[in-house]
CSV table of C-alpha atoms in Angstrom, one decimal:
chain,number,residue,atom,x,y,z
A,95,UNK,CA,-6.1,-87.3,-103.9
A,96,UNK,CA,-8.7,-84.7,-102.8
A,97,UNK,CA,-6.9,-81.8,-101.2
A,98,UNK,CA,-9.3,-81.9,-98.3
A,99,UNK,CA,-8.0,-85.4,-97.3
A,100,UNK,CA,-4.4,-85.2,-98.6
A,101,UNK,CA,-1.9,-84.6,-95.8
A,102,UNK,CA,1.7,-83.7,-96.1
A,103,UNK,CA,2.4,-87.1,-94.5
A,104,UNK,CA,1.1,-88.8,-97.7
A,105,UNK,CA,3.7,-86.9,-99.7
A,106,UNK,CA,6.4,-87.8,-97.2
A,107,UNK,CA,5.4,-91.5,-97.3
A,108,UNK,CA,5.6,-91.6,-101.1
A,109,UNK,CA,9.0,-89.9,-101.0
A,110,UNK,CA,10.3,-92.5,-98.5
A,111,UNK,CA,8.9,-95.6,-100.4
A,112,UNK,CA,11.1,-96.9,-103.2
A,113,UNK,CA,8.2,-98.8,-104.8
A,114,UNK,CA,5.8,-95.8,-104.9
A,115,UNK,CA,4.9,-94.1,-108.2
A,116,UNK,CA,5.9,-90.5,-108.1
A,117,UNK,CA,2.7,-89.3,-109.7
A,118,UNK,CA,0.1,-87.1,-108.0
A,119,UNK,CA,-3.4,-86.2,-109.2
A,120,UNK,CA,-4.5,-83.4,-107.0
A,121,UNK,CA,-7.7,-81.6,-108.3
A,122,UNK,CA,-7.9,-78.0,-107.2
A,123,UNK,CA,-11.1,-77.0,-109.1
A,124,UNK,CA,-10.5,-73.2,-108.6
A,125,UNK,CA,-7.8,-70.9,-107.5
A,126,UNK,CA,-10.2,-68.6,-105.7
A,127,UNK,CA,-10.9,-69.2,-102.0
A,128,UNK,CA,-14.4,-67.7,-102.5
A,129,UNK,CA,-15.3,-70.2,-105.3
A,130,UNK,CA,-13.8,-73.1,-103.4
A,131,UNK,CA,-16.0,-72.2,-100.4
A,132,UNK,CA,-19.0,-72.0,-102.6
A,133,UNK,CA,-18.2,-75.4,-104.1
A,134,UNK,CA,-17.8,-76.8,-100.6
A,135,UNK,CA,-14.4,-78.2,-101.5
A,136,UNK,CA,-13.0,-78.0,-97.9
A,137,UNK,CA,-9.6,-76.6,-98.8
A,138,UNK,CA,-8.1,-73.3,-99.6
A,139,UNK,CA,-5.7,-72.1,-102.3
A,140,UNK,CA,-3.0,-71.8,-99.6
A,141,UNK,CA,-3.5,-75.4,-98.4
A,142,UNK,CA,-3.4,-76.6,-102.0
A,143,UNK,CA,-0.1,-74.7,-102.7
A,144,UNK,CA,1.4,-76.1,-99.5
A,145,UNK,CA,0.7,-79.6,-100.7
A,146,UNK,CA,2.2,-78.8,-104.1
A,147,UNK,CA,5.3,-77.2,-102.5
A,148,UNK,CA,5.8,-80.4,-100.4
A,149,UNK,CA,5.6,-82.5,-103.5
A,150,UNK,CA,8.1,-80.3,-105.4
A,151,UNK,CA,10.4,-80.2,-102.4
A,152,UNK,CA,10.4,-83.9,-101.6
A,153,UNK,CA,9.9,-85.3,-105.1
A,154,UNK,CA,11.2,-82.7,-107.7
A,155,UNK,CA,10.7,-85.1,-110.6
A,156,UNK,CA,7.1,-86.1,-109.6
A,157,UNK,CA,4.3,-85.7,-112.1
A,158,UNK,CA,1.5,-83.4,-110.9
A,159,UNK,CA,-1.9,-83.4,-112.7
A,160,UNK,CA,-5.1,-81.7,-111.7
A,161,UNK,CA,-8.7,-80.9,-112.5
A,162,UNK,CA,-10.3,-77.5,-112.7
A,163,UNK,CA,-13.9,-76.3,-113.2
A,164,UNK,CA,-14.5,-72.9,-114.9
A,165,UNK,CA,-17.8,-71.0,-115.1
A,166,UNK,CA,-19.0,-72.0,-111.6
A,167,UNK,CA,-22.2,-70.1,-110.8
A,168,UNK,CA,-21.3,-66.6,-109.6
A,169,UNK,CA,-17.7,-66.9,-110.6
A,170,UNK,CA,-16.3,-63.5,-111.5
A,171,UNK,CA,-13.6,-62.6,-114.0
A,172,UNK,CA,-11.3,-61.8,-111.1
A,173,UNK,CA,-11.9,-65.2,-109.5
A,174,UNK,CA,-11.3,-66.9,-112.9
A,175,UNK,CA,-8.0,-64.9,-113.1
A,176,UNK,CA,-7.0,-66.3,-109.6
A,177,UNK,CA,-7.4,-69.8,-111.1
A,178,UNK,CA,-5.2,-68.9,-114.0
A,179,UNK,CA,-2.6,-67.5,-111.7
A,180,UNK,CA,-2.6,-70.7,-109.6
A,181,UNK,CA,-2.0,-72.7,-112.8
A,182,UNK,CA,0.9,-70.4,-113.8
A,183,UNK,CA,2.4,-70.7,-110.4
A,184,UNK,CA,2.2,-74.5,-110.2
A,185,UNK,CA,3.0,-75.4,-113.8
A,186,UNK,CA,1.2,-78.8,-113.9
A,187,UNK,CA,2.1,-81.7,-116.1
A,188,UNK,CA,-1.5,-81.9,-117.2
A,189,UNK,CA,-4.8,-80.2,-116.3
A,190,UNK,CA,-8.2,-81.6,-117.1
A,191,UNK,CA,-10.5,-78.6,-117.6
A,192,UNK,CA,-14.3,-78.7,-117.5
A,193,UNK,CA,-17.0,-76.1,-117.9
A,194,UNK,CA,-19.4,-76.1,-115.0
A,195,UNK,CA,-22.5,-78.1,-115.5
A,196,UNK,CA,-25.2,-78.7,-112.9
A,197,UNK,CA,-24.9,-82.2,-111.3
A,198,UNK,CA,-27.9,-84.0,-109.7
A,199,UNK,CA,-28.0,-83.9,-105.9
A,200,UNK,CA,-25.5,-81.1,-105.6
A,201,UNK,CA,-26.4,-77.8,-103.9
A,202,UNK,CA,-25.2,-75.7,-106.9
A,203,UNK,CA,-27.6,-77.5,-109.2
A,204,UNK,CA,-30.4,-75.7,-107.4
A,205,UNK,CA,-28.9,-72.2,-107.6
A,206,UNK,CA,-30.8,-69.8,-109.8
A,207,UNK,CA,-27.7,-67.9,-111.2
A,208,UNK,CA,-26.6,-70.7,-113.6
């Protein structure tokens, strides 16, 4: 679920439902609040970690997977290292990693610092 729309209540509902699959795919895209804002993701690193903490607390055996984009226009080495630190903190079961590429009809596709 997109972190912008995922509430802690969703995690609680899964934890309280015997028939639910204890697997969460929660893409974070970057560990840097500055890059997340530039991407227009609508969540912060802190909100993301709060969601992950709730999953780990309520469902300690749940699988957590994610997506990340590296090389977003303007991303600095320090911001990239923030992404690595988030990955080290969370310890995902799997992460899909993609290098940034311009996508049609997205604001970043029009930026000059590609």
